[in-house]
């Protein structure tokens, strides 16, 4: 085993103590397996000695899921190959190892270039077919494209386009999972299912694993909180979104879709928030008072940026050279909504954009106040604008940490059902005004899922912000929503999970955990522990 | 002050500045190379539209190319260009920068009186940066290259800041004049839905060699003093090479490679001259 | 009339020309090559055609007395009396070409108070230096410099004129060529003489360097080319070389339409990563802030600029203006040396346009090695001093040969 497991050296391995949540953990040892065999050996040794294991992908998570709580770190970044391709019932299924990054998968698919040296003949044949079939893509689009596929599966990642295409879960055809007892399960959608919660499945080695999954009510919104539990479900769905607590995903099949020929995006600036919310509801096909029902094709993404976010960007654009290339945000631009269209050709897209212009006018906006991207280069400019908001937030907080080193931003991740969109915004605005807290609001409004980023100026602000966050979480849950729609619970949001499922629900989750990881070795602190003390 | 008549020159280039090589057959891969407006020219268009919005006047986008370039020119109308003009004629084909300058000069004169011609600093497909100064010569007007900001314009003159190798200079020219602009000058806007609506019905004025009274001996292949006699694929560097040995041995091998690739030169003194 | 055509009876439909066309304008229809309207008449297909079925008819040009032009000229760009290094490089190249053509090499030196530099130009290879010393030439001014250089060329009729592709050179050269109605080839990387015709063969990269094009200017004189700094090699100065300093009879008139109001040379020190030709960049893997000194030293030896990853900037080891690969800041240097950089995707995207990437990292599995042309596995503390010493060594080696 010498060679596979290394002693954790802070000077050399410092980066593996942290992720994008900016919290820092600790560890005693670390490994970088390259193959399933190596991984199995490592897990066997660790399990025998009952050493806790934190599994890491690309460490782009925002809730500390990859931050180790002592013990061992298994970093999967070197298990990063594309291992095969399958054509099944009109769909292409790309088989990948968990450490590969989303951006690498995209690049391979765009260039149709794969290292096929270790591929089976079936895979090579499927590749020939793929090349003839025209461009395909893997639709999940988290903002951070350098996320690993394993990480995306473990938090059921989503992005702007999930409004139309759904989260990662919808595009995973099969997974292979290594459990801490050393058994390996291959779980295929449609093939390995639970019936009334009961399942029975054979491991690779031929051992049988069976059990009964408990049940609780899951919110009927975009969700990344707690285990996925339905009466009759695909067994692999229990692992998708399990945040590394049940098993280690060693391989997965990604279900591909034909890539749209025309991708256009528009950022629309509305004169006030009310007008923006009406536009959002109208563009997603809701009946809105005073607006003629539009038969415009549904966008694949609907994103939102409130007046406070635009104001923050205006300031950054002036002072920070890094944002010098941002488009000019005119002073009368109040609230922004981004919508994206996927279609077969530019003519279709042009027609769509012109009817969108009519819709904007009927919502009280002006079609002059829009930025249209008709090609990948201009799409990048709109994306730059979108990314600039969280980045400005981070820079602002960094500045404040110079004087108050304990400050962090407080970013919410809640989603509610459609009918609560307007009332949720009223709640956010009212409570922010009452508490006098500084904040910006942006995110995936198509799914009624916006991130309120509270920007504390002092520790007092920070405390008040945390209380406010908990209040909102309770409100979101009572409206039938979720406390985390995409980031997951990780180590930072465990308190909210109790708000959502209650002690009874947590008990059921522990039951699930015991079924697959009876010794409780995997990803300690994720989902179940108290919130880590802020340093 | 009086209004400004501005001409922005536009070239169609392939979207990818880098044409990939098929390593097996050693040929160029061109599939999916989309045609776009030369990225540097988008700064010229933006600056022209901004000047018009400040001072009033008219912006004409002028290009030379095959008929399909008209579609690209329409896109400039969505950005605020008032008139799009395309020089298109088989007789213009095969032009080098001198012959291009002759043809464009004809096109500029055809648009009537003008105050300012704006070009991008260079085109991404040729990277020569020659057409701007060459065109100014053919029009008999002063020019300044690498302009990063315009300080002042009135009916008689323009004052601008140009980048140099050592810093920058403030230059004043009498109008009409020509400038070539660098990226620092502005942030090109994206079209609005309104702009796209307007561009739908915008006409593109097509001009032939006869329309601009071009001297056939001055345009196209015939009017080009330079000729390409050979194109070849340069010896490609192989996959990455890892040096072994002691640090000094590794350093020696690396420096030898850098010298061979002319990235480091023997006899070069510390620091820049 | 000029144009391109396919001799249908000769064409075999072999597709050689289809692959040769850099613009994708040739297709095979019914076993015969067809040329589409996007053809630029570049001629790349002509020589590729084994059957000689493609005919590119160039215009018959009125006979010009080519023999009237003789000698090779170099424009000796100067600033405040100091000749730029590129001019010496061009003189070195001009000498090489002159041995084939057996003609003299001249330099044109335009400025004010610059005459003392003439001797240096002779020492570096000029047989004659045409000096124009005038207050109107004190600053580079497009109008006066074009006027004077074009007059000089018309007066003395060189067959070749080489100009450095500096900011000024790239502004001056096309305008002079346009006034003289002659050809100009930008950014040549290779110059040679066609022994049959005596024409200058000018080779330059096209299509992002994936294709090289050799260009001639057969019927017009002078043949003009610009060359970027650091491409050609200067000769070691020989103070004993003899040469002639000439003050041509040209009246320099003050500019009428173009005025240089202010010259600001202060930007020379600021960090301009975007345009830097050589970048030495540091990642967190260099270990400590102390090792930044090694990175700076290497950059200095190479006349390069220091870059850094986000982690290094975040750690406060260097300032934000050095950061690469974040928020749209990409670089395109000729040489990029990555020290202790693991190669995060964001960073790799920022440097993907670099021509040559060298990676120095102690982790042999660092992803940067997959993107690098040359790699050294080792710690920055050990490798950089060796590299700095080696680079200093080749400088010294050359000097010692000179002094013999």
mmCIF file of N, CA, C and O in Angstrom, chain B residues 57-104:
data_model
loop_
_atom_site.group_PDB
_atom_site.id
_atom_site.type_symbol
_atom_site.label_atom_id
_atom_site.label_comp_id
_atom_site.label_asym_id
_atom_site.label_seq_id
_atom_site.Cartn_x
_atom_site.Cartn_y
_atom_site.Cartn_z
ATOM 1 N N UNK B 57 -24.721 63.002 -37.275
ATOM 2 C CA UNK B 57 -24.074 62.643 -38.529
ATOM 3 C C UNK B 57 -24.513 61.274 -39.003
ATOM 4 O O UNK B 57 -25.630 60.834 -38.713
ATOM 5 N N UNK B 58 -23.615 60.592 -39.703
ATOM 6 C CA UNK B 58 -23.997 59.347 -40.349
ATOM 7 C C UNK B 58 -22.806 58.396 -40.335
ATOM 8 O O UNK B 58 -21.664 58.826 -40.507
ATOM 9 N N UNK B 59 -23.108 57.107 -40.138
ATOM 10 C CA UNK B 59 -22.046 56.107 -40.192
ATOM 11 C C UNK B 59 -22.294 55.165 -41.364
ATOM 12 O O UNK B 59 -23.394 54.625 -41.516
ATOM 13 N N UNK B 60 -21.287 55.010 -42.190
ATOM 14 C CA UNK B 60 -21.364 54.055 -43.286
ATOM 15 C C UNK B 60 -20.379 52.922 -43.005
ATOM 16 O O UNK B 60 -19.226 53.175 -42.674
ATOM 17 N N UNK B 61 -20.856 51.686 -43.101
ATOM 18 C CA UNK B 61 -19.947 50.543 -42.995
ATOM 19 C C UNK B 61 -19.576 50.127 -44.407
ATOM 20 O O UNK B 61 -20.449 49.947 -45.258
ATOM 21 N N UNK B 62 -18.273 49.996 -44.658
ATOM 22 C CA UNK B 62 -17.800 49.698 -46.011
ATOM 23 C C UNK B 62 -16.964 48.429 -45.988
ATOM 24 O O UNK B 62 -16.091 48.257 -45.141
ATOM 25 N N UNK B 63 -17.272 47.534 -46.924
ATOM 26 C CA UNK B 63 -16.494 46.304 -46.997
ATOM 27 C C UNK B 63 -16.252 45.930 -48.444
ATOM 28 O O UNK B 63 -16.925 46.425 -49.349
ATOM 29 N N UNK B 64 -15.257 45.080 -48.642
ATOM 30 C CA UNK B 64 -15.021 44.512 -49.964
ATOM 31 C C UNK B 64 -15.036 42.999 -49.783
ATOM 32 O O UNK B 64 -14.376 42.494 -48.868
ATOM 33 N N UNK B 65 -15.770 42.298 -50.623
ATOM 34 C CA UNK B 65 -15.798 40.849 -50.459
ATOM 35 C C UNK B 65 -16.846 40.203 -51.336
ATOM 36 O O UNK B 65 -17.469 40.860 -52.181
ATOM 37 N N UNK B 66 -17.030 38.905 -51.118
ATOM 38 C CA UNK B 66 -17.987 38.165 -51.917
ATOM 39 C C UNK B 66 -19.408 38.571 -51.501
ATOM 40 O O UNK B 66 -19.598 39.127 -50.423
ATOM 41 N N UNK B 67 -20.410 38.314 -52.359
ATOM 42 C CA UNK B 67 -21.767 38.816 -52.097
ATOM 43 C C UNK B 67 -22.316 38.433 -50.712
ATOM 44 O O UNK B 67 -23.064 39.202 -50.110
ATOM 45 N N UNK B 68 -21.912 37.267 -50.192
ATOM 46 C CA UNK B 68 -22.485 36.845 -48.916
ATOM 47 C C UNK B 68 -22.053 37.730 -47.748
ATOM 48 O O UNK B 68 -22.624 37.672 -46.659
ATOM 49 N N UNK B 69 -21.048 38.567 -47.958
ATOM 50 C CA UNK B 69 -20.625 39.490 -46.901
ATOM 51 C C UNK B 69 -21.758 40.469 -46.568
ATOM 52 O O UNK B 69 -21.819 41.028 -45.472
ATOM 53 N N UNK B 70 -22.686 40.631 -47.504
ATOM 54 C CA UNK B 70 -23.822 41.532 -47.266
ATOM 55 C C UNK B 70 -24.557 41.152 -45.985
ATOM 56 O O UNK B 70 -25.013 42.025 -45.231
ATOM 57 N N UNK B 71 -24.666 39.849 -45.711
ATOM 58 C CA UNK B 71 -25.371 39.400 -44.498
ATOM 59 C C UNK B 71 -24.654 39.898 -43.244
ATOM 60 O O UNK B 71 -25.289 40.311 -42.278
ATOM 61 N N UNK B 72 -23.333 39.861 -43.275
ATOM 62 C CA UNK B 72 -22.564 40.351 -42.130
ATOM 63 C C UNK B 72 -22.726 41.857 -41.986
ATOM 64 O O UNK B 72 -22.810 42.390 -40.882
ATOM 65 N N UNK B 73 -22.753 42.541 -43.122
ATOM 66 C CA UNK B 73 -22.897 43.995 -43.075
ATOM 67 C C UNK B 73 -24.237 44.392 -42.469
ATOM 68 O O UNK B 73 -24.349 45.391 -41.770
ATOM 69 N N UNK B 74 -25.260 43.564 -42.727
ATOM 70 C CA UNK B 74 -26.572 43.834 -42.135
ATOM 71 C C UNK B 74 -26.482 43.856 -40.612
ATOM 72 O O UNK B 74 -27.161 44.617 -39.950
ATOM 73 N N UNK B 75 -25.625 42.971 -40.086
ATOM 74 C CA UNK B 75 -25.472 42.933 -38.629
ATOM 75 C C UNK B 75 -24.970 44.269 -38.084
ATOM 76 O O UNK B 75 -25.281 44.644 -36.955
ATOM 77 N N UNK B 76 -24.186 44.987 -38.890
ATOM 78 C CA UNK B 76 -23.681 46.273 -38.387
ATOM 79 C C UNK B 76 -24.811 47.296 -38.297
ATOM 80 O O UNK B 76 -24.756 48.217 -37.494
ATOM 81 N N UNK B 77 -25.829 47.131 -39.128
ATOM 82 C CA UNK B 77 -26.980 48.033 -39.059
ATOM 83 C C UNK B 77 -27.673 47.870 -37.703
ATOM 84 O O UNK B 77 -28.114 48.840 -37.080
ATOM 85 N N UNK B 78 -27.716 46.620 -37.209
ATOM 86 C CA UNK B 78 -28.311 46.368 -35.896
ATOM 87 C C UNK B 78 -27.533 47.059 -34.783
ATOM 88 O O UNK B 78 -28.042 47.239 -33.686
ATOM 89 N N UNK B 79 -26.307 47.435 -35.074
ATOM 90 C CA UNK B 79 -25.470 48.073 -34.057
ATOM 91 C C UNK B 79 -25.512 49.597 -34.142
ATOM 92 O O UNK B 79 -24.890 50.286 -33.345
ATOM 93 N N UNK B 80 -26.191 50.117 -35.149
ATOM 94 C CA UNK B 80 -26.300 51.570 -35.243
ATOM 95 C C UNK B 80 -25.722 52.177 -36.508
ATOM 96 O O UNK B 80 -25.709 53.398 -36.668
ATOM 97 N N UNK B 81 -25.223 51.332 -37.406
ATOM 98 C CA UNK B 81 -24.707 51.828 -38.685
ATOM 99 C C UNK B 81 -25.890 52.268 -39.552
ATOM 100 O O UNK B 81 -26.939 51.625 -39.561
ATOM 101 N N UNK B 82 -25.739 53.413 -40.276
ATOM 102 C CA UNK B 82 -26.847 53.936 -41.069
ATOM 103 C C UNK B 82 -26.914 53.343 -42.464
ATOM 104 O O UNK B 82 -27.981 53.113 -42.997
ATOM 105 N N UNK B 83 -25.735 53.127 -43.052
ATOM 106 C CA UNK B 83 -25.752 52.580 -44.401
ATOM 107 C C UNK B 83 -24.641 51.555 -44.551
ATOM 108 O O UNK B 83 -23.530 51.745 -44.041
ATOM 109 N N UNK B 84 -24.953 50.459 -45.225
ATOM 110 C CA UNK B 84 -23.946 49.427 -45.440
ATOM 111 C C UNK B 84 -23.630 49.362 -46.925
ATOM 112 O O UNK B 84 -24.529 49.307 -47.758
ATOM 113 N N UNK B 85 -22.337 49.399 -47.242
ATOM 114 C CA UNK B 85 -21.910 49.394 -48.643
ATOM 115 C C UNK B 85 -20.931 48.243 -48.855
ATOM 116 O O UNK B 85 -19.980 48.085 -48.090
ATOM 117 N N UNK B 86 -21.177 47.450 -49.895
ATOM 118 C CA UNK B 86 -20.294 46.318 -50.183
ATOM 119 C C UNK B 86 -19.732 46.424 -51.594
ATOM 120 O O UNK B 86 -20.484 46.504 -52.565
ATOM 121 N N UNK B 87 -18.421 46.434 -51.676
ATOM 122 C CA UNK B 87 -17.747 46.384 -52.969
ATOM 123 C C UNK B 87 -17.633 44.916 -53.345
ATOM 124 O O UNK B 87 -16.947 44.159 -52.659
ATOM 125 N N UNK B 88 -18.328 44.511 -54.382
ATOM 126 C CA UNK B 88 -18.303 43.100 -54.731
ATOM 127 C C UNK B 88 -18.242 42.937 -56.251
ATOM 128 O O UNK B 88 -19.115 43.418 -56.964
ATOM 129 N N UNK B 89 -17.188 42.314 -56.682
ATOM 130 C CA UNK B 89 -16.957 42.174 -58.113
ATOM 131 C C UNK B 89 -15.831 41.155 -58.269
ATOM 132 O O UNK B 89 -14.857 41.208 -57.518
ATOM 133 N N UNK B 90 -15.974 40.249 -59.233
ATOM 134 C CA UNK B 90 -14.894 39.285 -59.439
ATOM 135 C C UNK B 90 -13.554 39.985 -59.672
ATOM 136 O O UNK B 90 -12.499 39.481 -59.366
ATOM 137 N N UNK B 91 -13.640 41.159 -60.238
ATOM 138 C CA UNK B 91 -12.399 41.864 -60.574
ATOM 139 C C UNK B 91 -11.647 42.366 -59.336
ATOM 140 O O UNK B 91 -10.495 42.745 -59.414
ATOM 141 N N UNK B 92 -12.351 42.395 -58.176
ATOM 142 C CA UNK B 92 -11.668 42.784 -56.939
ATOM 143 C C UNK B 92 -10.903 41.610 -56.320
ATOM 144 O O UNK B 92 -10.087 41.791 -55.411
ATOM 145 N N UNK B 93 -11.197 40.383 -56.791
ATOM 146 C CA UNK B 93 -10.652 39.191 -56.125
ATOM 147 C C UNK B 93 -9.145 39.102 -56.268
ATOM 148 O O UNK B 93 -8.561 39.553 -57.247
ATOM 149 N N UNK B 94 -8.540 38.483 -55.250
ATOM 150 C CA UNK B 94 -7.098 38.264 -55.294
ATOM 151 C C UNK B 94 -6.290 39.494 -54.927
ATOM 152 O O UNK B 94 -5.097 39.558 -55.190
ATOM 153 N N UNK B 95 -6.941 40.472 -54.305
ATOM 154 C CA UNK B 95 -6.255 41.725 -53.998
ATOM 155 C C UNK B 95 -5.315 41.582 -52.810
ATOM 156 O O UNK B 95 -5.657 40.977 -51.819
ATOM 157 N N UNK B 96 -4.125 42.148 -52.916
ATOM 158 C CA UNK B 96 -3.266 42.286 -51.738
ATOM 159 C C UNK B 96 -3.619 43.616 -51.066
ATOM 160 O O UNK B 96 -4.594 44.266 -51.447
ATOM 161 N N UNK B 97 -2.825 44.043 -50.095
ATOM 162 C CA UNK B 97 -3.266 45.219 -49.342
ATOM 163 C C UNK B 97 -3.272 46.478 -50.198
ATOM 164 O O UNK B 97 -4.119 47.343 -50.020
ATOM 165 N N UNK B 98 -2.377 46.567 -51.146
ATOM 166 C CA UNK B 98 -2.353 47.753 -51.999
ATOM 167 C C UNK B 98 -3.592 47.811 -52.896
ATOM 168 O O UNK B 98 -4.273 48.840 -52.972
ATOM 169 N N UNK B 99 -3.893 46.700 -53.537
ATOM 170 C CA UNK B 99 -5.065 46.664 -54.419
ATOM 171 C C UNK B 99 -6.351 46.830 -53.618
ATOM 172 O O UNK B 99 -7.328 47.410 -54.102
ATOM 173 N N UNK B 100 -6.363 46.318 -52.380
ATOM 174 C CA UNK B 100 -7.527 46.504 -51.515
ATOM 175 C C UNK B 100 -7.702 47.987 -51.197
ATOM 176 O O UNK B 100 -8.812 48.518 -51.218
ATOM 177 N N UNK B 101 -6.583 48.655 -50.904
ATOM 178 C CA UNK B 101 -6.650 50.083 -50.590
ATOM 179 C C UNK B 101 -7.211 50.873 -51.770
ATOM 180 O O UNK B 101 -8.037 51.766 -51.588
ATOM 181 N N UNK B 102 -6.786 50.525 -52.989
ATOM 182 C CA UNK B 102 -7.322 51.189 -54.185
ATOM 183 C C UNK B 102 -8.830 51.024 -54.267
ATOM 184 O O UNK B 102 -9.562 51.987 -54.495
ATOM 185 N N UNK B 103 -9.291 49.805 -54.088
ATOM 186 C CA UNK B 103 -10.723 49.533 -54.222
ATOM 187 C C UNK B 103 -11.509 50.262 -53.137
ATOM 188 O O UNK B 103 -12.528 50.915 -53.416
ATOM 189 N N UNK B 104 -11.025 50.174 -51.891
ATOM 190 C CA UNK B 104 -11.740 50.821 -50.791
ATOM 191 C C UNK B 104 -11.762 52.335 -50.986
ATOM 192 O O UNK B 104 -12.764 52.996 -50.697
#
